[in-house]
PDB file of C-alpha atoms and ligand atoms in Angstrom:
ATOM      1  CA  MET A  14     -69.235 123.567 -17.189  1.00  0.00           C
ATOM      2  CA  THR A  15     -71.344 126.850 -17.025  1.00  0.00           C
ATOM      3  CA  SER A  16     -70.426 127.675 -13.953  1.00  0.00           C
ATOM      4  CA  THR A  17     -66.745 128.391 -15.038  1.00  0.00           C
ATOM      5  CA  ILE A  18     -67.726 129.948 -17.490  1.00  0.00           C
ATOM      6  CA  LEU A  19     -70.550 132.723 -16.148  1.00  0.00           C
ATOM      7  CA  ARG A  20     -68.561 133.681 -12.943  1.00  0.00           C
ATOM      8  CA  THR A  21     -69.934 135.871 -11.660  1.00  0.00           C
ATOM      9  CA  ASP A  22     -73.062 136.935 -10.942  1.00  0.00           C
ATOM     10  CA  PHE A  23     -72.755 139.637 -13.156  1.00  0.00           C
ATOM     11  CA  GLU A  24     -71.527 137.383 -16.497  1.00  0.00           C
ATOM     12  CA  LYS A  25     -74.971 135.334 -15.519  1.00  0.00           C
ATOM     13  CA  SER A  26     -76.592 138.622 -16.694  1.00  0.00           C
ATOM     14  CA  VAL A  27     -75.364 139.506 -19.065  1.00  0.00           C
ATOM     15  CA  ALA A  28     -76.089 136.099 -21.234  1.00  0.00           C
ATOM     16  CA  ALA A  29     -79.354 135.758 -19.825  1.00  0.00           C
ATOM     17  CA  TYR A  30     -79.563 138.993 -21.666  1.00  0.00           C
ATOM     18  CA  TRP A  31     -78.709 137.997 -24.852  1.00  0.00           C
ATOM     19  CA  ASN A  32     -79.895 134.203 -24.274  1.00  0.00           C
ATOM     20  CA  THR A  33     -83.676 136.113 -24.148  1.00  0.00           C
ATOM     21  CA  HIS A  34     -83.282 139.081 -26.696  1.00  0.00           C
ATOM     22  CA  ARG A  35     -84.362 136.720 -30.288  1.00  0.00           C
ATOM     23  CA  ASN A  36     -86.942 138.611 -31.073  1.00  0.00           C
ATOM     24  CA  ASP A  37     -84.934 141.518 -31.448  1.00  0.00           C
ATOM     25  CA  PRO A  38     -86.106 143.059 -35.275  1.00  0.00           C
ATOM     26  CA  VAL A  39     -83.212 146.409 -34.638  1.00  0.00           C
ATOM     27  CA  ASN A  40     -80.794 142.977 -35.760  1.00  0.00           C
ATOM     28  CA  LEU A  41     -82.764 140.796 -36.914  1.00  0.00           C
ATOM     29  CA  ARG A  42     -84.642 142.718 -39.711  1.00  0.00           C
ATOM     30  CA  LEU A  43     -81.014 144.423 -40.196  1.00  0.00           C
ATOM     31  CA  GLY A  44     -78.931 141.431 -40.778  1.00  0.00           C
ATOM     32  CA  GLU A  45     -81.757 138.937 -42.935  1.00  0.00           C
ATOM     33  CA  VAL A  46     -80.734 141.910 -45.843  1.00  0.00           C
ATOM     34  CA  ASP A  47     -77.623 139.732 -46.665  1.00  0.00           C
ATOM     35  CA  ASP A  48     -77.466 137.226 -43.984  1.00  0.00           C
ATOM     36  CA  LEU A  49     -74.671 139.183 -42.263  1.00  0.00           C
ATOM     37  CA  TYR A  50     -75.887 139.672 -37.952  1.00  0.00           C
ATOM     38  CA  HIS A  51     -74.488 142.052 -36.023  1.00  0.00           C
ATOM     39  CA  HIS A  52     -74.790 143.965 -32.852  1.00  0.00           C
ATOM     40  CA  HIS A  53     -73.110 147.516 -33.159  1.00  0.00           C
ATOM     41  CA  TYR A  54     -73.781 150.559 -34.323  1.00  0.00           C
ATOM     42  CA  GLY A  55     -73.430 152.189 -38.059  1.00  0.00           C
ATOM     43  CA  VAL A  56     -70.860 154.368 -38.879  1.00  0.00           C
ATOM     44  CA  GLY A  57     -70.872 157.057 -41.403  1.00  0.00           C
ATOM     45  CA  PRO A  58     -73.494 159.815 -43.502  1.00  0.00           C
ATOM     46  CA  TYR A  59     -77.193 157.929 -44.557  1.00  0.00           C
ATOM     47  CA  ASP A  60     -79.126 159.224 -47.742  1.00  0.00           C
ATOM     48  CA  PRO A  61     -81.827 160.656 -46.650  1.00  0.00           C
ATOM     49  CA  ALA A  62     -83.755 159.854 -49.710  1.00  0.00           C
ATOM     50  CA  VAL A  63     -84.472 156.620 -48.064  1.00  0.00           C
ATOM     51  CA  LEU A  64     -86.898 158.909 -45.524  1.00  0.00           C
ATOM     52  CA  GLU A  65     -89.442 158.886 -48.744  1.00  0.00           C
ATOM     53  CA  GLY A  66     -89.626 155.607 -49.726  1.00  0.00           C
ATOM     54  CA  PRO A  67     -90.508 152.035 -47.915  1.00  0.00           C
ATOM     55  CA  GLU A  68     -89.566 151.303 -44.578  1.00  0.00           C
ATOM     56  CA  GLN A  69     -87.603 148.639 -46.278  1.00  0.00           C
ATOM     57  CA  ARG A  70     -84.946 151.021 -47.487  1.00  0.00           C
ATOM     58  CA  ILE A  71     -84.518 152.466 -43.863  1.00  0.00           C
ATOM     59  CA  ILE A  72     -83.424 149.395 -42.856  1.00  0.00           C
ATOM     60  CA  GLY A  73     -81.256 148.743 -46.002  1.00  0.00           C
ATOM     61  CA  GLU A  74     -79.689 151.583 -44.972  1.00  0.00           C
ATOM     62  CA  LEU A  75     -78.595 150.851 -41.752  1.00  0.00           C
ATOM     63  CA  HIS A  76     -77.880 147.498 -42.297  1.00  0.00           C
ATOM     64  CA  ARG A  77     -74.632 149.696 -44.806  1.00  0.00           C
ATOM     65  CA  LEU A  78     -73.915 151.971 -41.610  1.00  0.00           C
ATOM     66  CA  GLU A  79     -73.282 148.794 -39.328  1.00  0.00           C
ATOM     67  CA  SER A  80     -71.276 146.565 -42.256  1.00  0.00           C
ATOM     68  CA  ALA A  81     -69.265 149.814 -42.859  1.00  0.00           C
ATOM     69  CA  GLN A  82     -68.538 149.896 -39.603  1.00  0.00           C
ATOM     70  CA  ALA A  83     -67.091 146.728 -39.350  1.00  0.00           C
ATOM     71  CA  ASP A  84     -65.120 147.349 -42.442  1.00  0.00           C
ATOM     72  CA  LEU A  85     -64.021 150.133 -40.779  1.00  0.00           C
ATOM     73  CA  LEU A  86     -62.925 147.838 -37.983  1.00  0.00           C
ATOM     74  CA  LEU A  87     -61.323 145.139 -40.289  1.00  0.00           C
ATOM     75  CA  ASP A  88     -59.532 148.323 -41.990  1.00  0.00           C
ATOM     76  CA  HIS A  89     -57.629 148.625 -38.964  1.00  0.00           C
ATOM     77  CA  LEU A  90     -56.898 145.028 -38.220  1.00  0.00           C
ATOM     78  CA  GLY A  91     -54.800 143.490 -41.688  1.00  0.00           C
ATOM     79  CA  PRO A  92     -53.405 142.833 -42.869  1.00  0.00           C
ATOM     80  CA  VAL A  93     -53.843 139.114 -42.224  1.00  0.00           C
ATOM     81  CA  GLU A  94     -52.597 136.421 -44.345  1.00  0.00           C
ATOM     82  CA  PRO A  95     -55.304 133.236 -44.997  1.00  0.00           C
ATOM     83  CA  ASP A  96     -53.272 130.657 -42.886  1.00  0.00           C
ATOM     84  CA  GLU A  97     -52.892 133.627 -39.797  1.00  0.00           C
ATOM     85  CA  LEU A  98     -55.673 133.322 -36.517  1.00  0.00           C
ATOM     86  CA  ILE A  99     -57.384 135.516 -35.596  1.00  0.00           C
ATOM     87  CA  LEU A 100     -59.771 135.998 -32.605  1.00  0.00           C
ATOM     88  CA  ASP A 101     -63.737 138.651 -32.182  1.00  0.00           C
ATOM     89  CA  ALA A 102     -63.761 138.795 -28.581  1.00  0.00           C
ATOM     90  CA  GLY A 103     -67.893 138.831 -27.555  1.00  0.00           C
ATOM     91  CA  SER A 104     -68.510 138.253 -31.604  1.00  0.00           C
ATOM     92  CA  GLY A 105     -72.615 138.071 -31.377  1.00  0.00           C
ATOM     93  CA  ARG A 106     -74.339 136.832 -33.942  1.00  0.00           C
ATOM     94  CA  GLY A 107     -71.185 136.144 -35.947  1.00  0.00           C
ATOM     95  CA  GLY A 108     -71.450 139.072 -38.602  1.00  0.00           C
ATOM     96  CA  THR A 109     -67.961 140.614 -38.355  1.00  0.00           C
ATOM     97  CA  SER A 110     -66.526 137.413 -37.883  1.00  0.00           C
ATOM     98  CA  ILE A 111     -67.775 136.219 -41.302  1.00  0.00           C
ATOM     99  CA  MET A 112     -66.471 139.560 -42.844  1.00  0.00           C
ATOM    100  CA  ALA A 113     -63.231 138.886 -41.581  1.00  0.00           C
ATOM    101  CA  HIS A 114     -63.144 135.339 -42.936  1.00  0.00           C
ATOM    102  CA  GLN A 115     -64.232 137.091 -46.250  1.00  0.00           C
ATOM    103  CA  ARG A 116     -61.659 139.369 -46.472  1.00  0.00           C
ATOM    104  CA  PHE A 117     -58.696 136.962 -44.491  1.00  0.00           C
ATOM    105  CA  GLY A 118     -59.065 133.989 -46.155  1.00  0.00           C
ATOM    106  CA  CYS A 119     -57.963 132.789 -42.738  1.00  0.00           C
ATOM    107  CA  GLU A 120     -59.868 130.732 -39.746  1.00  0.00           C
ATOM    108  CA  VAL A 121     -61.932 133.604 -37.092  1.00  0.00           C
ATOM    109  CA  ASP A 122     -62.682 132.252 -33.176  1.00  0.00           C
ATOM    110  CA  GLY A 123     -65.661 134.417 -32.133  1.00  0.00           C
ATOM    111  CA  LEU A 124     -65.878 133.571 -27.969  1.00  0.00           C
ATOM    112  CA  SER A 125     -69.077 134.625 -26.564  1.00  0.00           C
ATOM    113  CA  ILE A 126     -71.442 134.154 -23.349  1.00  0.00           C
ATOM    114  CA  SER A 127     -74.876 133.737 -24.550  1.00  0.00           C
ATOM    115  CA  GLU A 128     -74.828 129.551 -25.488  1.00  0.00           C
ATOM    116  CA  TYR A 129     -77.406 131.362 -27.681  1.00  0.00           C
ATOM    117  CA  GLN A 130     -75.774 133.806 -30.191  1.00  0.00           C
ATOM    118  CA  VAL A 131     -73.183 130.886 -30.155  1.00  0.00           C
ATOM    119  CA  GLY A 132     -75.533 128.820 -31.725  1.00  0.00           C
ATOM    120  CA  PHE A 133     -76.905 131.263 -33.859  1.00  0.00           C
ATOM    121  CA  ALA A 134     -73.585 132.443 -35.422  1.00  0.00           C
ATOM    122  CA  ASN A 135     -72.575 128.615 -36.060  1.00  0.00           C
ATOM    123  CA  ASP A 136     -75.830 127.528 -38.337  1.00  0.00           C
ATOM    124  CA  GLN A 137     -74.625 130.918 -40.140  1.00  0.00           C
ATOM    125  CA  ALA A 138     -71.407 129.862 -40.669  1.00  0.00           C
ATOM    126  CA  ALA A 139     -72.564 125.835 -41.857  1.00  0.00           C
ATOM    127  CA  ARG A 140     -75.758 128.079 -44.057  1.00  0.00           C
ATOM    128  CA  ARG A 141     -72.513 129.453 -45.878  1.00  0.00           C
ATOM    129  CA  GLY A 142     -70.486 126.588 -45.985  1.00  0.00           C
ATOM    130  CA  ILE A 143     -67.613 127.826 -43.579  1.00  0.00           C
ATOM    131  CA  ALA A 144     -68.190 126.192 -40.293  1.00  0.00           C
ATOM    132  CA  GLU A 145     -64.112 124.700 -40.544  1.00  0.00           C
ATOM    133  CA  ARG A 146     -62.740 127.983 -40.708  1.00  0.00           C
ATOM    134  CA  VAL A 147     -65.182 130.156 -38.689  1.00  0.00           C
ATOM    135  CA  ARG A 148     -66.135 128.325 -35.390  1.00  0.00           C
ATOM    136  CA  PHE A 149     -68.135 129.917 -32.338  1.00  0.00           C
ATOM    137  CA  HIS A 150     -67.214 128.581 -29.104  1.00  0.00           C
ATOM    138  CA  PHE A 151     -69.206 129.386 -25.268  1.00  0.00           C
ATOM    139  CA  ARG A 152     -66.633 130.948 -23.530  1.00  0.00           C
ATOM    140  CA  ASN A 153     -65.428 133.986 -21.335  1.00  0.00           C
ATOM    141  CA  MET A 154     -63.117 136.983 -23.370  1.00  0.00           C
ATOM    142  CA  LEU A 155     -61.698 137.136 -20.173  1.00  0.00           C
ATOM    143  CA  ASP A 156     -60.517 133.148 -20.401  1.00  0.00           C
ATOM    144  CA  THR A 157     -60.325 132.216 -24.230  1.00  0.00           C
ATOM    145  CA  ARG A 158     -58.111 128.774 -23.579  1.00  0.00           C
ATOM    146  CA  LEU A 159     -56.589 129.448 -26.541  1.00  0.00           C
ATOM    147  CA  PRO A 160     -52.666 129.149 -26.711  1.00  0.00           C
ATOM    148  CA  SER A 161     -50.522 131.629 -25.258  1.00  0.00           C
ATOM    149  CA  GLY A 162     -49.143 133.689 -29.016  1.00  0.00           C
ATOM    150  CA  SER A 163     -51.452 132.149 -31.321  1.00  0.00           C
ATOM    151  CA  ARG A 164     -53.287 134.968 -33.092  1.00  0.00           C
ATOM    152  CA  GLN A 165     -52.406 137.524 -35.339  1.00  0.00           C
ATOM    153  CA  ALA A 166     -55.354 139.566 -34.279  1.00  0.00           C
ATOM    154  CA  ILE A 167     -57.772 140.229 -32.071  1.00  0.00           C
ATOM    155  CA  TRP A 168     -61.113 142.406 -31.718  1.00  0.00           C
ATOM    156  CA  THR A 169     -63.849 143.986 -29.762  1.00  0.00           C
ATOM    157  CA  ASN A 170     -66.342 145.918 -31.630  1.00  0.00           C
ATOM    158  CA  GLU A 171     -68.776 146.927 -28.364  1.00  0.00           C
ATOM    159  CA  THR A 172     -67.865 144.622 -26.019  1.00  0.00           C
ATOM    160  CA  THR A 173     -65.611 146.229 -24.138  1.00  0.00           C
ATOM    161  CA  MET A 174     -68.338 147.172 -21.392  1.00  0.00           C
ATOM    162  CA  TYR A 175     -68.810 144.328 -20.377  1.00  0.00           C
ATOM    163  CA  VAL A 176     -65.748 143.153 -18.292  1.00  0.00           C
ATOM    164  CA  ASP A 177     -62.894 144.077 -16.394  1.00  0.00           C
ATOM    165  CA  LEU A 178     -60.098 146.476 -19.022  1.00  0.00           C
ATOM    166  CA  GLY A 179     -57.008 145.269 -16.494  1.00  0.00           C
ATOM    167  CA  ASP A 180     -57.919 141.280 -16.643  1.00  0.00           C
ATOM    168  CA  LEU A 181     -59.236 141.587 -20.771  1.00  0.00           C
ATOM    169  CA  TYR A 182     -56.106 143.287 -21.849  1.00  0.00           C
ATOM    170  CA  ARG A 183     -54.258 140.191 -19.591  1.00  0.00           C
ATOM    171  CA  GLU A 184     -55.456 137.582 -21.620  1.00  0.00           C
ATOM    172  CA  PHE A 185     -54.867 139.584 -25.514  1.00  0.00           C
ATOM    173  CA  ALA A 186     -51.422 140.480 -24.423  1.00  0.00           C
ATOM    174  CA  ARG A 187     -51.125 136.751 -23.418  1.00  0.00           C
ATOM    175  CA  VAL A 188     -52.741 134.629 -26.480  1.00  0.00           C
ATOM    176  CA  LEU A 189     -51.292 138.097 -29.518  1.00  0.00           C
ATOM    177  CA  GLY A 190     -48.331 136.724 -31.215  1.00  0.00           C
ATOM    178  CA  PHE A 191     -44.947 139.813 -30.902  1.00  0.00           C
ATOM    179  CA  GLY A 192     -46.318 142.210 -33.300  1.00  0.00           C
ATOM    180  CA  GLY A 193     -49.698 141.205 -33.286  1.00  0.00           C
ATOM    181  CA  ARG A 194     -52.592 144.064 -33.508  1.00  0.00           C
ATOM    182  CA  TYR A 195     -55.636 144.948 -31.367  1.00  0.00           C
ATOM    183  CA  VAL A 196     -58.435 146.540 -32.475  1.00  0.00           C
ATOM    184  CA  CYS A 197     -60.677 148.081 -30.285  1.00  0.00           C
ATOM    185  CA  ILE A 198     -64.447 149.823 -31.660  1.00  0.00           C
ATOM    186  CA  THR A 199     -66.354 150.936 -28.472  1.00  0.00           C
ATOM    187  CA  GLY A 200     -68.677 153.620 -26.779  1.00  0.00           C
ATOM    188  CA  CYS A 201     -66.278 155.498 -23.626  1.00  0.00           C
ATOM    189  CA  ALA A 202     -67.175 158.078 -20.919  1.00  0.00           C
ATOM    190  CA  ASN A 203     -65.652 161.292 -20.857  1.00  0.00           C
ATOM    191  CA  ASP A 204     -63.406 161.467 -17.623  1.00  0.00           C
ATOM    192  CA  VAL A 205     -64.582 164.651 -17.220  1.00  0.00           C
ATOM    193  CA  THR A 206     -68.017 165.024 -17.001  1.00  0.00           C
ATOM    194  CA  GLY A 207     -68.835 161.033 -18.738  1.00  0.00           C
ATOM    195  CA  LEU A 208     -69.734 159.582 -14.914  1.00  0.00           C
ATOM    196  CA  ARG A 209     -72.390 162.477 -13.853  1.00  0.00           C
ATOM    197  CA  SER A 210     -74.447 161.723 -17.139  1.00  0.00           C
ATOM    198  CA  LYS A 211     -77.710 160.915 -17.049  1.00  0.00           C
ATOM    199  CA  ALA A 212     -78.119 159.247 -20.873  1.00  0.00           C
ATOM    200  CA  VAL A 213     -74.422 157.202 -20.249  1.00  0.00           C
ATOM    201  CA  SER A 214     -76.247 155.646 -17.205  1.00  0.00           C
ATOM    202  CA  ARG A 215     -79.127 155.369 -19.073  1.00  0.00           C
ATOM    203  CA  ILE A 216     -76.805 153.480 -21.926  1.00  0.00           C
ATOM    204  CA  ASN A 217     -76.181 151.522 -19.050  1.00  0.00           C
ATOM    205  CA  GLU A 218     -78.928 150.236 -16.918  1.00  0.00           C
ATOM    206  CA  HIS A 219     -80.414 150.033 -20.863  1.00  0.00           C
ATOM    207  CA  TYR A 220     -78.221 146.992 -21.875  1.00  0.00           C
ATOM    208  CA  THR A 221     -76.290 145.752 -18.399  1.00  0.00           C
ATOM    209  CA  CYS A 222     -73.203 146.829 -18.753  1.00  0.00           C
ATOM    210  CA  ASP A 223     -71.212 149.707 -17.098  1.00  0.00           C
ATOM    211  CA  ILE A 224     -69.384 152.030 -19.182  1.00  0.00           C
ATOM    212  CA  HIS A 225     -65.701 152.757 -18.930  1.00  0.00           C
ATOM    213  CA  PRO A 226     -64.062 156.097 -18.913  1.00  0.00           C
ATOM    214  CA  ARG A 227     -61.978 156.432 -21.936  1.00  0.00           C
ATOM    215  CA  SER A 228     -58.396 156.898 -19.791  1.00  0.00           C
ATOM    216  CA  ALA A 229     -59.231 153.514 -18.141  1.00  0.00           C
ATOM    217  CA  TYR A 230     -58.054 152.013 -22.003  1.00  0.00           C
ATOM    218  CA  PHE A 231     -55.080 153.472 -22.431  1.00  0.00           C
ATOM    219  CA  ARG A 232     -53.946 153.138 -18.700  1.00  0.00           C
ATOM    220  CA  ALA A 233     -55.173 148.922 -18.875  1.00  0.00           C
ATOM    221  CA  LEU A 234     -53.330 148.877 -23.117  1.00  0.00           C
ATOM    222  CA  ALA A 235     -50.355 150.157 -21.532  1.00  0.00           C
ATOM    223  CA  ASP A 236     -49.683 147.601 -18.985  1.00  0.00           C
ATOM    224  CA  ASN A 237     -50.319 145.304 -20.902  1.00  0.00           C
ATOM    225  CA  GLY A 238     -47.498 146.005 -23.889  1.00  0.00           C
ATOM    226  CA  LEU A 239     -50.716 147.311 -25.688  1.00  0.00           C
ATOM    227  CA  VAL A 240     -49.087 150.193 -27.657  1.00  0.00           C
ATOM    228  CA  PRO A 241     -52.232 152.414 -29.723  1.00  0.00           C
ATOM    229  CA  ILE A 242     -50.818 153.387 -33.118  1.00  0.00           C
ATOM    230  CA  GLU A 243     -54.135 154.770 -34.217  1.00  0.00           C
ATOM    231  CA  VAL A 244     -56.829 156.651 -32.453  1.00  0.00           C
ATOM    232  CA  VAL A 245     -60.045 157.091 -34.459  1.00  0.00           C
ATOM    233  CA  ASP A 246     -63.096 160.011 -33.042  1.00  0.00           C
ATOM    234  CA  LEU A 247     -66.266 158.353 -34.140  1.00  0.00           C
ATOM    235  CA  THR A 248     -68.652 160.229 -32.049  1.00  0.00           C
ATOM    236  CA  ALA A 249     -69.356 162.214 -35.508  1.00  0.00           C
ATOM    237  CA  ALA A 250     -69.681 159.307 -37.978  1.00  0.00           C
ATOM    238  CA  THR A 251     -71.858 157.362 -35.851  1.00  0.00           C
ATOM    239  CA  ILE A 252     -74.592 160.529 -35.456  1.00  0.00           C
ATOM    240  CA  PRO A 253     -76.199 160.404 -38.503  1.00  0.00           C
ATOM    241  CA  TYR A 254     -77.064 156.540 -37.691  1.00  0.00           C
ATOM    242  CA  TRP A 255     -78.831 157.135 -34.251  1.00  0.00           C
ATOM    243  CA  GLN A 256     -80.304 160.050 -36.125  1.00  0.00           C
ATOM    244  CA  LEU A 257     -81.815 157.373 -38.935  1.00  0.00           C
ATOM    245  CA  ARG A 258     -82.610 154.718 -36.467  1.00  0.00           C
ATOM    246  CA  ALA A 259     -84.667 157.795 -34.181  1.00  0.00           C
ATOM    247  CA  ARG A 260     -87.096 157.336 -37.142  1.00  0.00           C
ATOM    248  CA  SER A 261     -87.123 154.371 -38.282  1.00  0.00           C
ATOM    249  CA  SER A 262     -90.248 151.350 -36.996  1.00  0.00           C
ATOM    250  CA  VAL A 263     -87.443 149.099 -35.109  1.00  0.00           C
ATOM    251  CA  ALA A 264     -86.175 152.210 -32.571  1.00  0.00           C
ATOM    252  CA  THR A 265     -86.051 150.882 -29.306  1.00  0.00           C
ATOM    253  CA  GLY A 266     -86.312 153.421 -26.780  1.00  0.00           C
ATOM    254  CA  ILE A 267     -82.481 154.304 -26.475  1.00  0.00           C
ATOM    255  CA  GLU A 268     -81.707 156.635 -29.620  1.00  0.00           C
ATOM    256  CA  GLU A 269     -82.347 160.005 -27.712  1.00  0.00           C
ATOM    257  CA  ALA A 270     -80.156 158.348 -25.000  1.00  0.00           C
ATOM    258  CA  PHE A 271     -77.054 158.053 -27.477  1.00  0.00           C
ATOM    259  CA  LEU A 272     -77.885 161.266 -29.037  1.00  0.00           C
ATOM    260  CA  THR A 273     -77.918 163.556 -26.126  1.00  0.00           C
ATOM    261  CA  ALA A 274     -74.603 161.463 -24.557  1.00  0.00           C
ATOM    262  CA  TYR A 275     -72.727 162.318 -28.419  1.00  0.00           C
ATOM    263  CA  GLN A 276     -74.263 165.775 -28.835  1.00  0.00           C
ATOM    264  CA  GLU A 277     -73.389 166.608 -24.939  1.00  0.00           C
ATOM    265  CA  GLY A 278     -69.921 165.553 -25.076  1.00  0.00           C
ATOM    266  CA  SER A 279     -69.915 163.098 -22.049  1.00  0.00           C
ATOM    267  CA  PHE A 280     -70.006 159.986 -24.589  1.00  0.00           C
ATOM    268  CA  HIS A 281     -67.205 158.937 -27.391  1.00  0.00           C
ATOM    269  CA  TYR A 282     -67.519 156.819 -30.315  1.00  0.00           C
ATOM    270  CA  LEU A 283     -64.086 155.657 -30.877  1.00  0.00           C
ATOM    271  CA  LEU A 284     -61.886 153.208 -32.669  1.00  0.00           C
ATOM    272  CA  ILE A 285     -58.481 152.129 -31.382  1.00  0.00           C
ATOM    273  CA  ALA A 286     -55.959 149.906 -33.074  1.00  0.00           C
ATOM    274  CA  ALA A 287     -52.583 148.589 -30.765  1.00  0.00           C
ATOM    275  CA  ASP A 288     -49.672 146.686 -31.679  1.00  0.00           C
ATOM    276  CA  ARG A 289     -48.643 143.772 -28.791  1.00  0.00           C
ATOM    277  CA  ILE A 290     -45.060 144.578 -27.508  1.00  0.00           C
TER     278      ILE A 290
HETATM  279  C1  GPP B 444     -75.195 146.708 -30.002  1.00  0.00           C
HETATM  280  O1  GPP B 444     -75.874 146.056 -29.286  1.00  0.00           O
HETATM  281  C2  GPP B 444     -73.769 147.460 -29.058  1.00  0.00           C
HETATM  282  C3  GPP B 444     -74.318 146.665 -27.056  1.00  0.00           C
HETATM  283  C4  GPP B 444     -75.333 147.041 -27.159  1.00  0.00           C
HETATM  284  C5  GPP B 444     -73.324 147.156 -26.298  1.00  0.00           C
HETATM  285  C6  GPP B 444     -72.771 148.450 -26.147  1.00  0.00           C
HETATM  286  C7  GPP B 444     -72.564 149.357 -26.734  1.00  0.00           C
HETATM  287  C8  GPP B 444     -71.932 150.601 -26.380  1.00  0.00           C
HETATM  288  C9  GPP B 444     -71.483 151.527 -27.409  1.00  0.00           C
HETATM  289  C10 GPP B 444     -72.759 151.303 -24.814  1.00  0.00           C
HETATM  290  P1  GPP B 444     -77.283 145.650 -30.496  1.00  0.00           P
HETATM  291  O2  GPP B 444     -76.859 145.119 -31.817  1.00  0.00           O
HETATM  292  O3  GPP B 444     -77.258 144.089 -29.780  1.00  0.00           O
HETATM  293  O4  GPP B 444     -77.422 146.562 -29.806  1.00  0.00           O
HETATM  294  P2  GPP B 444     -79.840 147.058 -30.540  1.00  0.00           P
HETATM  295  O5  GPP B 444     -80.400 145.700 -29.928  1.00  0.00           O
HETATM  296  O6  GPP B 444     -79.893 148.437 -29.560  1.00  0.00           O
HETATM  297  O7  GPP B 444     -78.847 147.321 -31.971  1.00  0.00           O
HETATM  298 MG1   MG B 445     -78.334 146.640 -33.477  1.00  0.00          MG
END
């Protein structure tokens, strides 16, 4: 069974990373604030007063910025009706999926190649009593096994750096209905300078990922009938999150690489909303 889900050595190493990263205070302590466990970064200014208070205030503020990022993504996903179906491709510990269900009232399927993350996220849905409508599956987002045209909306929240974009958007174009919406938040490299940046290489090494250049997104979207309607450069909006995280007790050591990459312009934090035509 596993071999049909994890098809390459790269996918196996990515799954191993997420299956073994179970003691990650930067994600668990933030998630404990309100039981929304995220695996993405934050946007918006932080309140500098949190730096004067107890450490828990910094944790709460980082979590608020991560939830604001997920809210921003969902702002571009809707409207979604309660009887429509949506897909979280690379669903982590489930935070964005649960927020999407709370907002739209619809059923959500989340996919992850980490069995640990799938179990964690399903436990979260069960604890909230929404397991029948928010379901997480051990599956590869390049092969969702969902019926063609069955989804009104799909999102990827910082997960596309683990896959080939052509393969991914071919599958999304199949699964999305005509006029369906795709929203992506991602970090991508500046085509001119990014691929030679040491900071971008450090990020790739840290997470076992392969950051794509910005152009690769628009090429793969266009090749698969996904037409961007909005592109938001969130780079300036995410820098405060990294500055606050660098000063927190849950810093992991990758903060300086993100700050350098964003500030030198080799790396962009982007939201892309596209429609399936
Ligand atoms: C954050 O996950 C996202 C990724 C690891 C994908 C890479 C994203 C890029 C924009 C390059 P996380 O919340 O598990 O990371 P951390 O543990 O560092 O908070
Ligand atoms: Mg995190």
